[in-house]
Amino acid sequence: MSETASELRKLTLDDLHAAAERLKNWGKWGPDDEVGTLNYTTAEDIVAAARLVRKGKVMSLALAFDEKGPQGAKSDYGAIGRFNPIHVMLRAGTDAYSGVLDHRKIRGADDIIIMPTQCGTQWDGLGHIFYGDRMWNGRDCRTVTSFGAQKCGIEKTRERMVGRGVLLDIAKMLGINWLPDGFGVTNELLDQAEKHFGVSVGRGDFLLVRTGQMEAKLAAKTWDGYSGGNAPGLAFETLDWLHAKEVAAIATDTWGVEVRPNQTTDAAQPWHWIAIPIIGLSVGEIFYLGELSTDCASDKRYEFMFVAPALPITGAVGSPVNPLAIK
Amino acid sequence: MSETASELRKLTLDDLHAAAERLKNWGKWGPDDEVGTLNYTTAEDIVAAARLVRKGKVMSLALAFDEKGPQGAKSDYGAIGRFNPIHVMLRAGTDAYSGVLDHRKIRGADDIIIMPTQCGTQWDGLGHIFYGDRMWNGRDCRTVTSFGAQKCGIEKTRERMVGRGVLLDIAKMLGINWLPDGFGVTNELLDQAEKHFGVSVGRGDFLLVRTGQMEAKLAAKTWDGYSGGNAPGLAFETLDWLHAKEVAAIATDTWGVEVRPNQTTDAAQPWHWIAIPIIGLSVGEIFYLGELSTDCASDKRYEFMFVAPALPITGAVGSPVNPLAIK
Amino acid sequence: MSETASELRKLTLDDLHAAAERLKNWGKWGPDDEVGTLNYTTAEDIVAAARLVRKGKVMSLALAFDEKGPQGAKSDYGAIGRFNPIHVMLRAGTDAYSGVLDHRKIRGADDIIIMPTQCGTQWDGLGHIFYGDRMWNGRDCRTVTSFGAQKCGIEKTRERMVGRGVLLDIAKMLGINWLPDGFGVTNELLDQAEKHFGVSVGRGDFLLVRTGQMEAKLAAKTWDGYSGGNAPGLAFETLDWLHAKEVAAIATDTWGVEVRPNQTTDAAQPWHWIAIPIIGLSVGEIFYLGELSTDCASDKRYEFMFVAPALPITGAVGSPVNPLAIK
Amino acid sequence: MSETASELRKLTLDDLHAAAERLKNWGKWGPDDEVGTLNYTTAEDIVAAARLVRKGKVMSLALAFDEKGPQGAKSDYGAIGRFNPIHVMLRAGTDAYSGVLDHRKIRGADDIIIMPTQCGTQWDGLGHIFYGDRMWNGRDCRTVTSFGAQKCGIEKTRERMVGRGVLLDIAKMLGINWLPDGFGVTNELLDQAEKHFGVSVGRGDFLLVRTGQMEAKLAAKTWDGYSGGNAPGLAFETLDWLHAKEVAAIATDTWGVEVRPNQTTDAAQPWHWIAIPIIGLSVGEIFYLGELSTDCASDKRYEFMFVAPALPITGAVGSPVNPLAIK
């Protein structure tokens, strides 16, 4: 039914190149497009998604952004400069109490945040991954310079991250708290989950796939091994499934969506090579799906309104986000 | 009908203290409450708000977060340490092109953001303003230290910023592009706007008041005078109106919601003294309401689903936000 | 001869208060003074220090400022927000190679640094520690607000950190690579070291005391336990010794100069309580003394010209520094 | 005698290429060298420099690092991401006063600094400028990636920035407060200045050239036009002079050392194209030379000990610095 990493088909670079040719969406929404599969979601889809709000319950799918986040834990993955959010006050209530603000005639507090866009619950924008010298829609990868993404910045998605959300709770389906590291979620499993939960993934949907790994880490009270470590996740073949389903975006409760160890040692995160630059798929990572899992199990409804607006940071290749599932 | 700043009633500190006594919501939702008037919004309200989504249109109410934001322009207001967002790449497509990432077997870009939580479109959290030595719900202002807000951090609102949005477009009602600086939006004007636009503001609503000032600045292509300068905005008396209406939150297209020059020189931002620590009102600032204004004028519907999730930054007294109006 | 922490005299708060009365230098250089014992160093001392330069050898006493620094390692000490330097490029050679800078007609790289002033080799400024509600020279501690040190900022030392340096290499004297954690360097040991190394510490000197702990950590290839952990260091009584000697400043190769566990549990870092706000002593920490130790052992000269200019960051309570010993 | 920009010889790219061939120091100190002309300074030079300390006077050549620095002022130069230092407290005396630190049993303040390495008084490292695809010593410019300078990082200079300083005060020599914008300091003028001030620039010296422009800006109380604007500065031909003199480093009181408008529109900062990557010259900018100018005029000694240690920030292409002239 499912496969562990050791049983998943081993990939070669030829497999990646073939997938790139097979799944390439470049030009599908015109040469100027900067948002890719987010185009799949129509106004009608949004109206329909809003109709799914029946009990008025809002669930945040975000981890708190703070020094307890998943960065900085032990990892075999080479450092790429990410760190947990650094939150610093510009003024505080202690200044107020001390009277040093009173010449301003108002007592207030202010603060700043210093954070990688991908330090916690986050969207990968379409400028995040390149395929050779190309990025989404066939653009030259030099479109993303030290001055930011001149095209496909996350700010282009500012009015896009709204639609029907669907949860496929693989761990729940299999009756376990969390999938083991290296467990590959295959197309067969995704099909099975649709049937199991009575929900059909379709064009323009925001698909959430739960592995339970985040609950494993929260239970262990350590993020060691989460960022860049072994993990359950999507098998490479799911690219075809997602492409055929025409989902708007996908998100999981893991660091990097795809199964780790990867199905090849010739490429790191081979699923990413295709998903972002070739398919034009927006990818959500480090989503907290625990509360949503419990709620869906309780009311048996695995679809909901999904609203997850990125911060429109000009030229950013990702964004921290507080995604909401509204039922 | 309305009044310019020079005609608005001058306030004394006694007026502020009287308002504080009159409008104090401390304890209303129990001694442990940390979200104030956001409690007004019920599950039923959220369901009803979702029913307002009829054409599937999503409008972002956020300015882009970048170096062109409103900080750093000329202002007579003393510096309080805010600056425009600083966006820096950790890796870029130019690194990819240069081949220096290839030993990682994946070509990607990453970035970080350094930003005051209140540098652009933003929520003021309940830890942002103090009344004497007190903050929302009567807590000691020393609850907000250099280590952040130990209570009432913005992260407590993570599942709260959803409900019915109502736009009162004062500039539009008066047939002008923007209200002049010093123009006070009074209770009478708010009442008039409800009638004019055929919408009634009520308990649990997210009220957006448009002055047009942002369009004035965008037209002038300079933010000079926006942050901390003179501005149209809410008169002090609107605190009573908002308290009586039991709105969940309020936001405007100005830097600081209230009319400037303020109605007193004994206090800076006197409306804030009461709104946040006394009423427990979440306040949105620097909201971009131009597109929404046009849309509402076009379809004559001044209510919509409003979803504006703060980033759950632990202990923060505000948050940048990409607020969405969904119709 | 020397004592481990368990043998050192236990302190009470009364001991601290008595020391504060006994050693208080407030007013010694006038009510407006902001640099304390740095005043001890005279122009003549600087001329004499320069005469110590005989072989033209420059030794840096700084650790590199990077992600491998001592912050972030395991520590029982509560987090105080320090982190290793974050170095990010604004432009890089890879941008140059990619041709994306050529419209500027110059190919260059730029960068930024984000760092706590006390994340690595650093000066503690006189605004760093308070004694009750007082800071150096008797000022109200509210002189240091969220807007920085209004007095005694590190920028006041910009022309002061030059003079005769003296190394007392306690580990070397005792014939061991490094002193054990909890080892207290007593006045008796300091006296002995002067004799042993044939050097006399005097008014206006910059005294460096080597424990070897940094070499222990470098040998172990981990900083675990360095920041805020147990350590060899100065016994509380050395405050009297330093006060009597009238040194300009002192620095060691440990995180916090003084012996840990501290000689009391009623105060944390009791030596700091007195040294900085009461004596007005500038304190250097995390100085790399390994190369200097070897050099002094080789040429038998434990005195040298010492130049360690703080960055004049306005209002800062510390500064990263690249201290130089020049022989 | 001297020339304004309009009179200076116009350059072509061929002139630059010819200069590159003529002045190239690649390989001079071996293929692994990372510090270039800093190699010129010998141990004997350092001993001799120390002998210049005769009155024990220390002068800082640094501007304060704060929000009043030269970044952010008006400039026609395209933004390159530099900003004034952002100094933020991690704990303050107001926290101490408020009692919120007392559970730690010590009352202290801490802070962080966020700054471009080139926002104020600074060293340009040898990774700062590229010549085509090459950097200092012939290395590939891709040596400087988003992860920093893998070679020639500023940390390599940590024990190098010590030697004889020489001031050539061109404005003073010409009897004016400051040279006008566009004024080119030619080789003839440098020769004349040596005679005028009775000092001879030689191998291994740290040469400071004063234009007075900083005093012009300080007098005007605005930095408008300083960063990237027109300025007096070194003519292109001085590259030959500096190369022949074998100076260790050069610094001026302007933003960019060389005369602006530049002597060509085919290249921006043509002097930099050659000085840093071809000659291997460390370049100091935004040095405050006003106090030093006055002092040298007073004692007629235009040479001094110069100590200007960069912060050893691993992989940085520049460093803020507090340079000291010691006489």
mmCIF file of N, CA and C in Angstrom, chain A residues 43 47 51 53 55-56 60 62 65-66 78 80 82 87 89 93-94 97 104-105 107-111 113 115 117 128 130 132-133 141-142 144-145 158-159 265 268 273 291 310 312 314-317 322, chain B residues 43 47 51 53 55-56 60 62 65-66 78 80 82 87 89 93-94 97 104-105 107-111 113 115 117 128 130 132-133 141-142 144-145 158-159 265 268 273 291 310 312 314-317 322:
data_model
loop_
_atom_site.group_PDB
_atom_site.id
_atom_site.type_symbol
_atom_site.label_atom_id
_atom_site.label_comp_id
_atom_site.label_asym_id
_atom_site.label_seq_id
_atom_site.Cartn_x
_atom_site.Cartn_y
_atom_site.Cartn_z
ATOM 1 N N ALA A 43 -12.960 32.684 -9.245
ATOM 2 C CA ALA A 43 -13.881 33.411 -8.372
ATOM 3 C C ALA A 43 -14.977 32.491 -7.864
ATOM 4 N N VAL A 47 -16.150 31.629 -3.940
ATOM 5 C CA VAL A 47 -17.530 31.685 -3.427
ATOM 6 C C VAL A 47 -17.905 30.334 -2.818
ATOM 7 N N ARG A 51 -18.747 29.020 1.225
ATOM 8 C CA ARG A 51 -19.961 28.273 1.620
ATOM 9 C C ARG A 51 -19.643 27.127 2.580
ATOM 10 N N VAL A 53 -18.018 27.461 5.207
ATOM 11 C CA VAL A 53 -17.964 27.991 6.578
ATOM 12 C C VAL A 53 -19.334 27.790 7.219
ATOM 13 N N LYS A 55 -19.691 26.414 10.812
ATOM 14 C CA LYS A 55 -19.758 26.491 12.274
ATOM 15 C C LYS A 55 -18.981 27.690 12.833
ATOM 16 N N GLY A 56 -18.378 28.434 11.962
ATOM 17 C CA GLY A 56 -17.719 29.655 12.422
ATOM 18 C C GLY A 56 -16.475 29.412 13.246
ATOM 19 N N SER A 60 -5.882 28.377 13.300
ATOM 20 C CA SER A 60 -4.590 28.836 12.785
ATOM 21 C C SER A 60 -3.699 27.632 12.522
ATOM 22 N N ALA A 62 -0.462 28.029 11.995
ATOM 23 C CA ALA A 62 0.898 28.554 12.159
ATOM 24 C C ALA A 62 1.490 28.182 13.512
ATOM 25 N N PHE A 65 5.889 32.385 16.031
ATOM 26 C CA PHE A 65 7.187 32.821 15.536
ATOM 27 C C PHE A 65 8.006 33.328 16.711
ATOM 28 N N ASP A 66 8.926 32.519 17.162
ATOM 29 C CA ASP A 66 9.750 32.925 18.300
ATOM 30 C C ASP A 66 11.008 32.064 18.374
ATOM 31 N N GLY A 78 23.398 20.990 5.699
ATOM 32 C CA GLY A 78 24.309 22.124 5.779
ATOM 33 C C GLY A 78 23.562 23.414 6.059
ATOM 34 N N ILE A 80 22.058 26.922 5.950
ATOM 35 C CA ILE A 80 21.751 27.819 4.846
ATOM 36 C C ILE A 80 21.315 29.178 5.379
ATOM 37 N N ARG A 82 19.379 30.142 7.850
ATOM 38 C CA ARG A 82 18.096 30.393 8.522
ATOM 39 C C ARG A 82 18.277 30.368 10.036
ATOM 40 N N HIS A 87 12.981 38.803 18.007
ATOM 41 C CA HIS A 87 11.992 39.840 18.302
ATOM 42 C C HIS A 87 12.583 40.788 19.336
ATOM 43 N N MET A 89 12.346 44.770 21.263
ATOM 44 C CA MET A 89 11.487 45.921 21.534
ATOM 45 C C MET A 89 12.200 47.235 21.183
ATOM 46 N N GLY A 93 6.828 48.628 28.021
ATOM 47 C CA GLY A 93 6.061 49.096 29.165
ATOM 48 C C GLY A 93 6.937 49.475 30.336
ATOM 49 N N THR A 94 8.111 48.887 30.381
ATOM 50 C CA THR A 94 9.051 49.241 31.445
ATOM 51 C C THR A 94 9.594 50.661 31.233
ATOM 52 N N TYR A 97 6.669 52.737 32.506
ATOM 53 C CA TYR A 97 6.658 52.740 33.971
ATOM 54 C C TYR A 97 7.744 53.650 34.532
ATOM 55 N N ARG A 104 6.852 62.507 25.632
ATOM 56 C CA ARG A 104 6.141 62.316 24.373
ATOM 57 C C ARG A 104 4.636 62.428 24.553
ATOM 58 N N LYS A 105 4.180 62.414 25.798
ATOM 59 C CA LYS A 105 2.753 62.520 26.130
ATOM 60 C C LYS A 105 1.933 61.324 25.663
ATOM 61 N N ARG A 107 2.263 56.854 26.234
ATOM 62 C CA ARG A 107 3.043 55.723 26.718
ATOM 63 C C ARG A 107 2.770 54.531 25.809
ATOM 64 N N GLY A 108 3.770 54.125 25.094
ATOM 65 C CA GLY A 108 3.550 53.047 24.147
ATOM 66 C C GLY A 108 4.736 52.121 24.032
ATOM 67 N N ALA A 109 4.510 51.007 23.361
ATOM 68 C CA ALA A 109 5.559 50.033 23.087
ATOM 69 C C ALA A 109 5.590 49.759 21.593
ATOM 70 N N ASP A 110 6.751 49.445 21.099
ATOM 71 C CA ASP A 110 6.955 49.149 19.688
ATOM 72 C C ASP A 110 7.977 48.026 19.590
ATOM 73 N N ASP A 111 8.038 47.389 18.456
ATOM 74 C CA ASP A 111 8.994 46.291 18.348
ATOM 75 C C ASP A 111 9.411 46.053 16.907
ATOM 76 N N ILE A 113 10.988 42.843 14.174
ATOM 77 C CA ILE A 113 11.188 41.412 13.974
ATOM 78 C C ILE A 113 12.252 41.224 12.895
ATOM 79 N N MET A 115 13.683 38.121 10.747
ATOM 80 C CA MET A 115 13.379 36.713 10.515
ATOM 81 C C MET A 115 13.613 36.301 9.070
ATOM 82 N N THR A 117 12.393 34.510 5.871
ATOM 83 C CA THR A 117 10.995 34.307 5.462
ATOM 84 C C THR A 117 10.611 32.843 5.599
ATOM 85 N N HIS A 128 11.784 30.692 -5.295
ATOM 86 C CA HIS A 128 12.567 29.984 -4.283
ATOM 87 C C HIS A 128 13.474 28.897 -4.859
ATOM 88 N N PHE A 130 15.184 26.918 -8.429
ATOM 89 C CA PHE A 130 15.506 27.016 -9.858
ATOM 90 C C PHE A 130 15.717 25.618 -10.440
ATOM 91 N N GLY A 132 18.049 24.225 -13.178
ATOM 92 C CA GLY A 132 19.177 24.677 -13.998
ATOM 93 C C GLY A 132 19.240 26.190 -13.930
ATOM 94 N N ASP A 133 19.302 26.822 -15.057
ATOM 95 C CA ASP A 133 19.359 28.290 -15.095
ATOM 96 C C ASP A 133 17.982 28.920 -15.245
ATOM 97 N N CYS A 141 17.178 32.422 -14.200
ATOM 98 C CA CYS A 141 17.275 32.411 -12.733
ATOM 99 C C CYS A 141 17.936 33.686 -12.211
ATOM 100 N N ARG A 142 18.634 34.395 -13.095
ATOM 101 C CA ARG A 142 19.254 35.656 -12.666
ATOM 102 C C ARG A 142 18.226 36.756 -12.444
ATOM 103 N N VAL A 144 16.355 36.527 -10.023
ATOM 104 C CA VAL A 144 16.427 36.628 -8.557
ATOM 105 C C VAL A 144 17.859 36.982 -8.181
ATOM 106 N N THR A 145 18.080 38.234 -7.874
ATOM 107 C CA THR A 145 19.413 38.720 -7.544
ATOM 108 C C THR A 145 19.497 39.038 -6.053
ATOM 109 N N ARG A 158 -0.559 38.332 -3.352
ATOM 110 C CA ARG A 158 -1.243 38.947 -2.205
ATOM 111 C C ARG A 158 -2.758 38.753 -2.181
ATOM 112 N N GLU A 159 -3.348 38.572 -3.337
ATOM 113 C CA GLU A 159 -4.813 38.398 -3.363
ATOM 114 C C GLU A 159 -5.182 36.994 -3.821
ATOM 115 N N THR A 265 20.371 10.391 -4.612
ATOM 116 C CA THR A 265 21.441 11.216 -4.040
ATOM 117 C C THR A 265 22.046 12.122 -5.111
ATOM 118 N N ALA A 268 19.216 17.042 -4.472
ATOM 119 C CA ALA A 268 18.618 17.260 -3.160
ATOM 120 C C ALA A 268 17.213 17.815 -3.390
ATOM 121 N N TRP A 273 12.621 20.493 -7.268
ATOM 122 C CA TRP A 273 13.144 20.868 -8.584
ATOM 123 C C TRP A 273 12.014 21.038 -9.604
ATOM 124 N N GLU A 291 -4.419 20.653 15.235
ATOM 125 C CA GLU A 291 -5.772 21.031 15.659
ATOM 126 C C GLU A 291 -6.760 20.737 14.537
ATOM 127 N N ALA A 310 0.060 35.702 2.188
ATOM 128 C CA ALA A 310 1.472 36.037 2.398
ATOM 129 C C ALA A 310 1.591 37.523 2.685
ATOM 130 N N PRO A 312 3.004 40.823 1.638
ATOM 131 C CA PRO A 312 3.521 41.253 0.329
ATOM 132 C C PRO A 312 4.878 41.960 0.443
ATOM 133 N N THR A 314 8.072 42.912 -1.052
ATOM 134 C CA THR A 314 8.478 43.054 -2.447
ATOM 135 C C THR A 314 9.760 42.278 -2.730
ATOM 136 N N GLY A 315 9.683 41.407 -3.721
ATOM 137 C CA GLY A 315 10.863 40.673 -4.149
ATOM 138 C C GLY A 315 11.232 39.491 -3.289
ATOM 139 N N ALA A 316 10.392 39.150 -2.336
ATOM 140 C CA ALA A 316 10.722 38.026 -1.461
ATOM 141 C C ALA A 316 10.442 36.707 -2.163
ATOM 142 N N VAL A 317 11.201 35.691 -1.791
ATOM 143 C CA VAL A 317 11.006 34.375 -2.377
ATOM 144 C C VAL A 317 10.234 33.454 -1.438
ATOM 145 N N ASN A 322 0.352 33.154 8.591
ATOM 146 C CA ASN A 322 -0.573 32.585 9.563
ATOM 147 C C ASN A 322 -1.773 32.068 8.774
ATOM 148 N N ALA B 43 -19.039 32.893 16.553
ATOM 149 C CA ALA B 43 -19.009 31.899 15.473
ATOM 150 C C ALA B 43 -20.104 32.199 14.457
ATOM 151 N N VAL B 47 -19.801 32.792 10.335
ATOM 152 C CA VAL B 47 -20.605 32.105 9.312
ATOM 153 C C VAL B 47 -21.334 33.137 8.449
ATOM 154 N N ARG B 51 -21.000 34.326 4.270
ATOM 155 C CA ARG B 51 -22.130 34.396 3.336
ATOM 156 C C ARG B 51 -22.074 35.658 2.472
ATOM 157 N N VAL B 53 -19.581 36.509 0.801
ATOM 158 C CA VAL B 53 -18.713 36.242 -0.357
ATOM 159 C C VAL B 53 -19.597 35.798 -1.518
ATOM 160 N N LYS B 55 -19.091 37.227 -5.074
ATOM 161 C CA LYS B 55 -18.514 37.280 -6.417
ATOM 162 C C LYS B 55 -17.084 36.708 -6.463
ATOM 163 N N GLY B 56 -16.606 36.284 -5.341
ATOM 164 C CA GLY B 56 -15.297 35.615 -5.337
ATOM 165 C C GLY B 56 -14.137 36.545 -5.607
ATOM 166 N N SER B 60 -6.592 42.812 -1.438
ATOM 167 C CA SER B 60 -5.595 43.011 -0.390
ATOM 168 C C SER B 60 -5.643 44.459 0.067
ATOM 169 N N ALA B 62 -3.213 45.714 1.921
ATOM 170 C CA ALA B 62 -1.845 45.978 2.395
ATOM 171 C C ALA B 62 -1.035 46.752 1.371
ATOM 172 N N PHE B 65 5.472 45.683 1.393
ATOM 173 C CA PHE B 65 6.476 45.904 2.432
ATOM 174 C C PHE B 65 7.832 46.025 1.747
ATOM 175 N N ASP B 66 8.294 47.236 1.622
ATOM 176 C CA ASP B 66 9.593 47.456 0.986
ATOM 177 C C ASP B 66 10.135 48.838 1.325
ATOM 178 N N GLY B 78 8.702 63.059 16.532
ATOM 179 C CA GLY B 78 9.999 62.559 16.980
ATOM 180 C C GLY B 78 10.203 61.112 16.557
ATOM 181 N N ILE B 80 10.800 57.343 16.478
ATOM 182 C CA ILE B 80 10.569 56.286 17.457
ATOM 183 C C ILE B 80 11.153 54.971 16.964
ATOM 184 N N ARG B 82 11.194 53.482 14.045
ATOM 185 C CA ARG B 82 10.639 52.683 12.946
ATOM 186 C C ARG B 82 11.365 52.982 11.644
ATOM 187 N N HIS B 87 14.907 44.039 3.276
ATOM 188 C CA HIS B 87 14.805 42.684 2.720
ATOM 189 C C HIS B 87 16.153 42.309 2.136
ATOM 190 N N MET B 89 18.770 39.014 0.773
ATOM 191 C CA MET B 89 18.816 37.629 0.315
ATOM 192 C C MET B 89 19.880 36.836 1.079
ATOM 193 N N GLY B 93 19.330 33.726 -7.151
ATOM 194 C CA GLY B 93 19.444 33.064 -8.445
ATOM 195 C C GLY B 93 20.789 33.324 -9.097
ATOM 196 N N THR B 94 21.393 34.435 -8.732
ATOM 197 C CA THR B 94 22.724 34.720 -9.262
ATOM 198 C C THR B 94 23.768 33.759 -8.683
ATOM 199 N N TYR B 97 23.135 30.654 -10.784
ATOM 200 C CA TYR B 97 23.718 30.805 -12.120
ATOM 201 C C TYR B 97 25.234 30.648 -12.073
ATOM 202 N N ARG B 104 25.400 21.593 -3.362
ATOM 203 C CA ARG B 104 24.259 21.234 -2.532
ATOM 204 C C ARG B 104 23.246 20.394 -3.295
ATOM 205 N N LYS B 105 23.425 20.335 -4.621
ATOM 206 C CA LYS B 105 22.525 19.549 -5.483
ATOM 207 C C LYS B 105 21.105 20.093 -5.534
ATOM 208 N N ARG B 107 19.314 24.151 -6.435
ATOM 209 C CA ARG B 107 19.526 25.575 -6.684
ATOM 210 C C ARG B 107 18.335 26.343 -6.110
ATOM 211 N N GLY B 108 18.602 27.142 -5.101
ATOM 212 C CA GLY B 108 17.496 27.837 -4.463
ATOM 213 C C GLY B 108 17.878 29.209 -3.982
ATOM 214 N N ALA B 109 16.874 29.960 -3.612
ATOM 215 C CA ALA B 109 17.052 31.293 -3.042
ATOM 216 C C ALA B 109 16.331 31.363 -1.715
ATOM 217 N N ASP B 110 16.864 32.175 -0.832
ATOM 218 C CA ASP B 110 16.278 32.360 0.491
ATOM 219 C C ASP B 110 16.448 33.820 0.872
ATOM 220 N N ASP B 111 15.698 34.256 1.860
ATOM 221 C CA ASP B 111 15.813 35.665 2.207
ATOM 222 C C ASP B 111 15.425 35.914 3.654
ATOM 223 N N ILE B 113 13.870 39.141 6.405
ATOM 224 C CA ILE B 113 13.202 40.430 6.498
ATOM 225 C C ILE B 113 13.480 41.011 7.878
ATOM 226 N N MET B 115 12.108 44.127 10.048
ATOM 227 C CA MET B 115 11.065 45.146 9.971
ATOM 228 C C MET B 115 10.445 45.442 11.319
ATOM 229 N N THR B 117 7.308 45.970 13.494
ATOM 230 C CA THR B 117 5.975 45.384 13.278
ATOM 231 C C THR B 117 4.992 46.455 12.826
ATOM 232 N N HIS B 128 0.338 47.591 22.906
ATOM 233 C CA HIS B 128 0.988 48.716 22.222
ATOM 234 C C HIS B 128 0.889 50.036 22.989
ATOM 235 N N PHE B 130 -0.286 52.185 26.685
ATOM 236 C CA PHE B 130 -0.581 52.101 28.115
ATOM 237 C C PHE B 130 -1.369 53.321 28.569
ATOM 238 N N GLY B 132 -1.423 55.365 31.818
ATOM 239 C CA GLY B 132 -0.681 55.452 33.078
ATOM 240 C C GLY B 132 0.166 54.203 33.228
ATOM 241 N N ASP B 133 0.057 53.549 34.355
ATOM 242 C CA ASP B 133 0.830 52.323 34.577
ATOM 243 C C ASP B 133 0.052 51.063 34.220
ATOM 244 N N CYS B 141 1.647 47.821 33.366
ATOM 245 C CA CYS B 141 2.328 48.030 32.079
ATOM 246 C C CYS B 141 3.690 47.351 32.044
ATOM 247 N N ARG B 142 4.230 46.991 33.190
ATOM 248 C CA ARG B 142 5.512 46.281 33.217
ATOM 249 C C ARG B 142 5.383 44.846 32.721
ATOM 250 N N VAL B 144 4.826 44.386 29.732
ATOM 251 C CA VAL B 144 5.539 44.496 28.448
ATOM 252 C C VAL B 144 6.959 44.972 28.742
ATOM 253 N N THR B 145 7.890 44.042 28.693
ATOM 254 C CA THR B 145 9.283 44.337 29.005
ATOM 255 C C THR B 145 10.121 44.297 27.730
ATOM 256 N N ARG B 158 -4.362 35.044 16.974
ATOM 257 C CA ARG B 158 -4.093 34.314 15.728
ATOM 258 C C ARG B 158 -5.327 33.702 15.072
ATOM 259 N N GLU B 159 -6.346 33.408 15.857
ATOM 260 C CA GLU B 159 -7.558 32.819 15.263
ATOM 261 C C GLU B 159 -8.742 33.765 15.363
ATOM 262 N N THR B 265 -3.151 69.349 23.390
ATOM 263 C CA THR B 265 -1.693 69.247 23.420
ATOM 264 C C THR B 265 -1.206 68.654 24.744
ATOM 265 N N ALA B 268 -0.605 63.124 23.579
ATOM 266 C CA ALA B 268 -0.411 62.779 22.170
ATOM 267 C C ALA B 268 -1.279 61.567 21.877
ATOM 268 N N TRP B 273 -5.007 56.489 23.821
ATOM 269 C CA TRP B 273 -4.959 56.280 25.279
ATOM 270 C C TRP B 273 -6.141 55.430 25.759
ATOM 271 N N GLU B 291 -8.616 50.369 -3.507
ATOM 272 C CA GLU B 291 -9.284 49.415 -4.399
ATOM 273 C C GLU B 291 -10.639 49.028 -3.820
ATOM 274 N N ALA B 310 -2.934 38.269 11.911
ATOM 275 C CA ALA B 310 -1.609 38.713 12.350
ATOM 276 C C ALA B 310 -0.644 37.540 12.311
ATOM 277 N N PRO B 312 1.652 35.320 14.234
ATOM 278 C CA PRO B 312 1.727 35.052 15.682
ATOM 279 C C PRO B 312 3.160 35.153 16.217
ATOM 280 N N THR B 314 5.448 35.783 18.984
ATOM 281 C CA THR B 314 5.263 35.702 20.428
ATOM 282 C C THR B 314 5.723 36.991 21.120
ATOM 283 N N GLY B 315 4.821 37.563 21.880
ATOM 284 C CA GLY B 315 5.176 38.739 22.667
ATOM 285 C C GLY B 315 5.211 40.042 21.893
ATOM 286 N N ALA B 316 4.798 40.019 20.651
ATOM 287 C CA ALA B 316 4.831 41.253 19.861
ATOM 288 C C ALA B 316 3.650 42.153 20.224
ATOM 289 N N VAL B 317 3.869 43.432 20.077
ATOM 290 C CA VAL B 317 2.808 44.398 20.378
ATOM 291 C C VAL B 317 2.145 44.905 19.092
ATOM 292 N N ASN B 322 -1.381 41.331 5.953
ATOM 293 C CA ASN B 322 -1.972 41.464 4.624
ATOM 294 C C ASN B 322 -3.470 41.221 4.784
#
